Amino acid sequence: MELFPTALADRMKATALELAVLAGHLVLYPSGLLGERLVAPGPAPGADAPPKTGPASRPVVLLHGFVDNRSVFVLLRRALARHGRDRVESLNYSPLTCDLRAAAELLDRRVTELLARTGHTEVDLVGHSLGGLIARYYVQRLGGDARVRTLVMLGTPHSGTTFVPLALADAHPLVRQMRPGSEVLRELAGPAPGCRTRFVSFWSDLDQVMVPVETARLDHPDLVVENVRVSGIGHLALPVHPAVASGILRALDEESPAADARDGATGASSVA
């Protein structure tokens, strides 16, 4: 007879990992408070120069979650750099932001500036938790699908989360926007015909912030989506776990755009 059932042992391991990630992140957090130095522009493309295309050349913009900053992506950035992604930038939105839509508008301006500065025509986005919702709002509601090839979301509450501690902070507008049935979530659940971006949503079976855990799955009839189930990893570990990083790299390397896929296509896969 097992002293601890497997499910309980897995949860204990995930909790221990979450605490280790939290401790490390608290050390790094001050380093991410200031915005990063933006990459210098490359040579201006000539009039006859073809647009820069291909997965390895596309810039990547990283978007953190609630009360967080760009320091959460330290390890992911290293993985992207080793994989040949040399145009990776993180966007810090203000902790005083009170509306997800305002953060999405900031992302819109940042992507516009990045494309003008680098001469690229498309970017990829990676958002953790609330950052995934902000990026999704930009793509679906602000025309970002014209500029975003792939949007990867990590532990994002697509249907809202009922995580109990969030109720204690329910006075914050961003928290209310992440609750089930919020106006913003109803907007995102509405029609999105012709959306050209490919969506990849990582959700974990041991994510204690996503309640229920399936809320981090994205199901929408108008979107091309791949839902990736992650086993044995908590919410905080999603942006730093090597298995998830490998899954992100594979997702960003996928060259089949939404326009080439069937309407409303939904796939599923998993990482351990």
CSV table of C-alpha atoms in Angstrom, one decimal:
chain,number,residue,atom,x,y,z
A,1,MET,CA,0.0,0.0,0.0
A,2,GLU,CA,1.3,3.4,-0.9
A,3,LEU,CA,1.9,5.8,1.9
A,4,PHE,CA,0.7,8.7,-0.3
A,5,PRO,CA,-1.6,8.3,-3.3
A,6,THR,CA,0.1,9.2,-6.6
A,7,ALA,CA,-2.1,12.3,-7.1
A,8,LEU,CA,-1.2,13.6,-3.6
A,9,ALA,CA,2.5,13.0,-4.2
A,10,ASP,CA,2.3,14.8,-7.5
A,11,ARG,CA,0.5,17.8,-5.9
A,12,MET,CA,3.2,18.0,-3.2
A,13,LYS,CA,6.0,18.0,-5.7
A,14,ALA,CA,4.2,20.7,-7.7
A,15,THR,CA,3.7,22.8,-4.6
A,16,ALA,CA,7.4,22.4,-3.6
A,17,LEU,CA,8.4,23.5,-7.1
A,18,GLU,CA,6.0,26.5,-6.9
A,19,LEU,CA,7.6,27.6,-3.6
A,20,ALA,CA,11.1,27.3,-5.1
A,21,VAL,CA,10.0,29.3,-8.2
A,22,LEU,CA,8.4,31.9,-6.0
A,23,ALA,CA,11.6,32.3,-3.9
A,24,GLY,CA,13.7,32.7,-7.0
A,25,HIS,CA,11.3,35.2,-8.5
A,26,LEU,CA,11.2,37.3,-5.4
A,27,VAL,CA,15.0,37.7,-5.8
A,28,LEU,CA,14.8,38.6,-9.4
A,29,TYR,CA,11.6,40.8,-9.1
A,30,PRO,CA,13.4,44.1,-8.5
A,31,SER,CA,15.5,43.7,-11.6
A,32,GLY,CA,12.3,43.7,-13.7
A,33,LEU,CA,10.7,46.8,-12.3
A,34,LEU,CA,12.2,49.1,-15.0
A,35,GLY,CA,11.5,48.7,-18.6
A,36,GLU,CA,14.2,47.1,-20.7
A,37,ARG,CA,16.5,48.8,-23.2
A,38,LEU,CA,14.9,48.2,-26.6
A,39,VAL,CA,16.9,46.6,-29.3
A,40,ALA,CA,18.5,49.0,-31.8
A,41,PRO,CA,17.0,49.1,-35.2
A,42,GLY,CA,18.7,47.1,-38.0
A,43,PRO,CA,19.5,48.5,-41.4
A,44,ALA,CA,16.5,50.2,-43.0
A,45,PRO,CA,15.0,47.8,-45.5
A,46,GLY,CA,15.4,49.0,-49.1
A,47,ALA,CA,12.4,49.7,-51.3
A,48,ASP,CA,13.0,46.4,-53.2
A,49,ALA,CA,13.8,44.4,-50.1
A,50,PRO,CA,11.4,41.5,-49.4
A,51,PRO,CA,9.6,41.5,-46.1
A,52,LYS,CA,11.4,39.7,-43.3
A,53,THR,CA,9.7,36.4,-42.7
A,54,GLY,CA,10.2,33.0,-41.1
A,55,PRO,CA,9.9,31.8,-37.5
A,56,ALA,CA,13.5,32.4,-36.4
A,57,SER,CA,13.4,36.0,-37.7
A,58,ARG,CA,10.1,37.1,-36.1
A,59,PRO,CA,10.4,39.2,-33.0
A,60,VAL,CA,8.8,37.9,-29.8
A,61,VAL,CA,7.0,40.0,-27.3
A,62,LEU,CA,6.6,38.7,-23.7
A,63,LEU,CA,3.7,39.9,-21.5
A,64,HIS,CA,3.7,39.1,-17.7
A,65,GLY,CA,0.7,38.5,-15.4
A,66,PHE,CA,-1.0,40.3,-12.6
A,67,VAL,CA,1.3,42.2,-10.1
A,68,ASP,CA,4.3,40.8,-11.9
A,69,ASN,CA,6.9,42.1,-14.3
A,70,ARG,CA,9.3,41.1,-17.0
A,71,SER,CA,11.7,39.3,-14.6
A,72,VAL,CA,9.4,36.2,-14.8
A,73,PHE,CA,10.7,35.5,-18.3
A,74,VAL,CA,14.4,35.4,-17.5
A,75,LEU,CA,14.8,31.6,-18.2
A,76,LEU,CA,12.4,31.6,-21.2
A,77,ARG,CA,14.3,34.5,-22.8
A,78,ARG,CA,17.5,32.4,-22.5
A,79,ALA,CA,15.8,29.4,-24.1
A,80,LEU,CA,14.5,31.6,-27.0
A,81,ALA,CA,18.0,33.1,-27.5
A,82,ARG,CA,19.6,29.7,-27.6
A,83,HIS,CA,17.0,28.7,-30.2
A,84,GLY,CA,18.0,31.6,-32.5
A,85,ARG,CA,15.4,34.2,-31.4
A,86,ASP,CA,17.5,37.3,-31.2
A,87,ARG,CA,14.6,39.8,-31.2
A,88,VAL,CA,12.9,39.2,-27.8
A,89,GLU,CA,11.4,42.0,-25.8
A,90,SER,CA,9.2,42.2,-22.7
A,91,LEU,CA,6.4,44.6,-22.1
A,92,ASN,CA,5.8,45.9,-18.6
A,93,TYR,CA,2.4,47.4,-18.1
A,94,SER,CA,1.9,49.6,-15.1
A,95,PRO,CA,0.8,48.1,-11.8
A,96,LEU,CA,-1.6,51.0,-11.7
A,97,THR,CA,-3.4,49.7,-14.8
A,98,CYS,CA,-7.1,49.3,-14.0
A,99,ASP,CA,-8.4,48.1,-17.3
A,100,LEU,CA,-7.3,45.1,-19.4
A,101,ARG,CA,-8.2,47.1,-22.5
A,102,ALA,CA,-5.8,49.9,-21.7
A,103,ALA,CA,-3.0,47.3,-21.4
A,104,ALA,CA,-4.0,45.9,-24.8
A,105,GLU,CA,-3.8,49.3,-26.3
A,106,LEU,CA,-0.3,49.7,-24.9
A,107,LEU,CA,0.6,46.4,-26.4
A,108,ASP,CA,-0.8,47.6,-29.8
A,109,ARG,CA,1.5,50.7,-29.6
A,110,ARG,CA,4.5,48.6,-28.7
A,111,VAL,CA,4.0,46.1,-31.5
A,112,THR,CA,3.5,48.9,-34.0
A,113,GLU,CA,6.7,50.6,-32.8
A,114,LEU,CA,8.6,47.3,-32.8
A,115,LEU,CA,7.7,46.4,-36.4
A,116,ALA,CA,8.6,49.9,-37.6
A,117,ARG,CA,11.9,49.7,-35.7
A,118,THR,CA,13.0,46.3,-36.9
A,119,GLY,CA,11.5,46.2,-40.4
A,120,HIS,CA,9.5,43.0,-39.7
A,121,THR,CA,5.9,42.5,-40.7
A,122,GLU,CA,4.8,40.1,-38.0
A,123,VAL,CA,5.5,39.2,-34.3
A,124,ASP,CA,4.8,36.3,-32.0
A,125,LEU,CA,3.4,36.9,-28.5
A,126,VAL,CA,3.8,34.9,-25.3
A,127,GLY,CA,1.6,35.9,-22.3
A,128,HIS,CA,1.5,34.4,-18.9
A,129,SER,CA,-1.8,34.4,-17.0
A,130,LEU,CA,-3.4,37.9,-17.3
A,131,GLY,CA,-0.8,38.7,-19.9
A,132,GLY,CA,-2.4,36.1,-22.2
A,133,LEU,CA,-5.8,37.7,-21.8
A,134,ILE,CA,-4.3,41.1,-22.6
A,135,ALA,CA,-2.6,39.7,-25.7
A,136,ARG,CA,-5.8,37.9,-26.7
A,137,TYR,CA,-7.8,41.1,-26.4
A,138,TYR,CA,-5.3,42.9,-28.7
A,139,VAL,CA,-5.5,40.2,-31.3
A,140,GLN,CA,-9.3,39.7,-31.3
A,141,ARG,CA,-10.6,43.2,-30.6
A,142,LEU,CA,-7.9,45.7,-31.7
A,143,GLY,CA,-7.0,44.2,-35.0
A,144,GLY,CA,-3.8,42.6,-33.8
A,145,ASP,CA,-4.3,39.4,-35.8
A,146,ALA,CA,-2.9,41.4,-38.8
A,147,ARG,CA,0.4,41.6,-37.1
A,148,VAL,CA,0.6,38.5,-34.8
A,149,ARG,CA,1.4,35.2,-36.3
A,150,THR,CA,1.2,33.1,-33.1
A,151,LEU,CA,-0.1,33.9,-29.6
A,152,VAL,CA,1.1,31.5,-26.9
A,153,MET,CA,-0.7,31.7,-23.6
A,154,LEU,CA,0.4,30.1,-20.3
A,155,GLY,CA,-2.2,29.5,-17.5
A,156,THR,CA,-4.6,32.2,-18.9
A,157,PRO,CA,-8.1,32.3,-17.4
A,158,HIS,CA,-10.1,32.3,-20.7
A,159,SER,CA,-13.4,31.6,-19.0
A,160,GLY,CA,-12.4,33.3,-15.7
A,161,THR,CA,-11.1,31.9,-12.5
A,162,THR,CA,-12.8,31.6,-9.1
A,163,PHE,CA,-9.5,31.3,-7.2
A,164,VAL,CA,-10.4,32.1,-3.6
A,165,PRO,CA,-7.6,34.6,-2.7
A,166,LEU,CA,-8.6,36.6,-5.8
A,167,ALA,CA,-11.9,37.2,-4.1
A,168,LEU,CA,-10.1,39.0,-1.3
A,169,ALA,CA,-8.6,41.4,-3.8
A,170,ASP,CA,-11.8,41.7,-5.8
A,171,ALA,CA,-11.8,45.4,-5.4
A,172,HIS,CA,-9.1,45.7,-8.1
A,173,PRO,CA,-10.6,46.2,-11.5
A,174,LEU,CA,-8.2,43.8,-13.2
A,175,VAL,CA,-9.1,41.0,-10.8
A,176,ARG,CA,-12.8,41.6,-11.5
A,177,GLN,CA,-12.1,41.3,-15.3
A,178,MET,CA,-10.6,37.9,-14.7
A,179,ARG,CA,-13.7,36.6,-12.9
A,180,PRO,CA,-16.2,34.4,-14.8
A,181,GLY,CA,-18.8,36.4,-16.7
A,182,SER,CA,-16.9,39.7,-16.7
A,183,GLU,CA,-17.7,42.1,-19.5
A,184,VAL,CA,-14.2,41.6,-21.0
A,185,LEU,CA,-14.5,37.9,-21.0
A,186,ARG,CA,-17.9,38.2,-22.7
A,187,GLU,CA,-16.3,40.4,-25.3
A,188,LEU,CA,-13.6,37.8,-26.0
A,189,ALA,CA,-16.2,35.0,-26.2
A,190,GLY,CA,-18.1,36.9,-28.9
A,191,PRO,CA,-17.6,36.3,-32.7
A,192,ALA,CA,-14.2,36.7,-34.1
A,193,PRO,CA,-14.7,35.9,-37.8
A,194,GLY,CA,-11.6,35.7,-40.0
A,195,CYS,CA,-9.1,36.0,-37.1
A,196,ARG,CA,-5.7,35.2,-38.7
A,197,THR,CA,-3.6,34.5,-35.6
A,198,ARG,CA,-2.9,31.0,-34.4
A,199,PHE,CA,-3.5,30.4,-30.6
A,200,VAL,CA,-1.7,28.0,-28.4
A,201,SER,CA,-2.9,27.7,-24.8
A,202,PHE,CA,-0.9,25.8,-22.2
A,203,TRP,CA,-3.0,24.6,-19.2
A,204,SER,CA,-1.8,22.6,-16.2
A,205,ASP,CA,-3.7,19.9,-14.4
A,206,LEU,CA,-2.1,21.2,-11.1
A,207,ASP,CA,-2.6,25.0,-11.6
A,208,GLN,CA,-4.1,26.1,-8.3
A,209,VAL,CA,-4.7,29.7,-9.6
A,210,MET,CA,-6.9,28.6,-12.5
A,211,VAL,CA,-10.1,27.4,-10.9
A,212,PRO,CA,-11.3,25.2,-12.5
A,213,VAL,CA,-8.0,24.2,-14.2
A,214,GLU,CA,-9.9,23.8,-17.5
A,215,THR,CA,-10.5,27.6,-17.6
A,216,ALA,CA,-7.0,27.9,-19.1
A,217,ARG,CA,-8.2,25.9,-22.2
A,218,LEU,CA,-9.3,28.1,-25.0
A,219,ASP,CA,-12.4,26.9,-26.9
A,220,HIS,CA,-13.8,29.4,-29.5
A,221,PRO,CA,-15.5,28.5,-32.7
A,222,ASP,CA,-13.9,31.2,-34.8
A,223,LEU,CA,-10.3,30.7,-33.6
A,224,VAL,CA,-7.6,28.2,-34.6
A,225,VAL,CA,-6.5,26.9,-31.3
A,226,GLU,CA,-4.1,24.2,-29.9
A,227,ASN,CA,-4.6,23.4,-26.2
A,228,VAL,CA,-1.5,21.9,-24.6
A,229,ARG,CA,-2.0,20.1,-21.3
A,230,VAL,CA,0.9,20.2,-18.9
A,231,SER,CA,1.2,17.6,-16.2
A,232,GLY,CA,2.5,18.1,-12.7
A,233,ILE,CA,3.3,21.9,-12.9
A,234,GLY,CA,1.8,24.8,-11.0
A,235,HIS,CA,0.9,28.3,-12.2
A,236,LEU,CA,4.2,30.0,-11.3
A,237,ALA,CA,6.3,27.3,-12.9
A,238,LEU,CA,4.7,27.6,-16.3
A,239,PRO,CA,7.0,30.4,-17.6
A,240,VAL,CA,10.2,28.8,-16.2
A,241,HIS,CA,9.8,25.0,-16.7
A,242,PRO,CA,12.1,23.6,-19.4
A,243,ALA,CA,9.4,21.2,-20.7
A,244,VAL,CA,7.0,24.2,-21.2
A,245,ALA,CA,9.8,26.2,-22.8
A,246,SER,CA,10.4,23.4,-25.3
A,247,GLY,CA,6.7,23.4,-26.1
A,248,ILE,CA,6.7,27.1,-26.6
A,249,LEU,CA,9.6,26.9,-29.0
A,250,ARG,CA,7.8,24.2,-31.0
A,251,ALA,CA,4.7,26.3,-31.1
A,252,LEU,CA,6.5,29.4,-32.3
A,253,ASP,CA,8.3,27.4,-35.0
A,254,GLU,CA,5.1,26.1,-36.5
A,255,GLU,CA,4.6,27.7,-39.8
A,256,SER,CA,1.0,26.9,-40.6
A,257,PRO,CA,-0.9,30.2,-40.2
A,258,ALA,CA,-4.6,30.3,-39.2
A,259,ALA,CA,-5.5,31.4,-42.7
A,260,ASP,CA,-4.3,28.0,-44.0
A,261,ALA,CA,-6.2,26.0,-41.4
A,262,ARG,CA,-9.8,25.1,-41.4
A,263,ASP,CA,-12.2,27.5,-39.6
A,264,GLY,CA,-12.5,27.0,-35.9
A,265,ALA,CA,-9.9,24.3,-35.9
A,266,THR,CA,-9.0,23.1,-32.4
A,267,GLY,CA,-6.2,20.7,-31.5
A,268,ALA,CA,-4.8,19.2,-28.3
A,269,SER,CA,-1.5,17.9,-27.1
A,270,SER,CA,0.4,17.5,-23.9
A,271,VAL,CA,3.8,18.0,-22.3
A,272,ALA,CA,5.1,16.3,-19.1
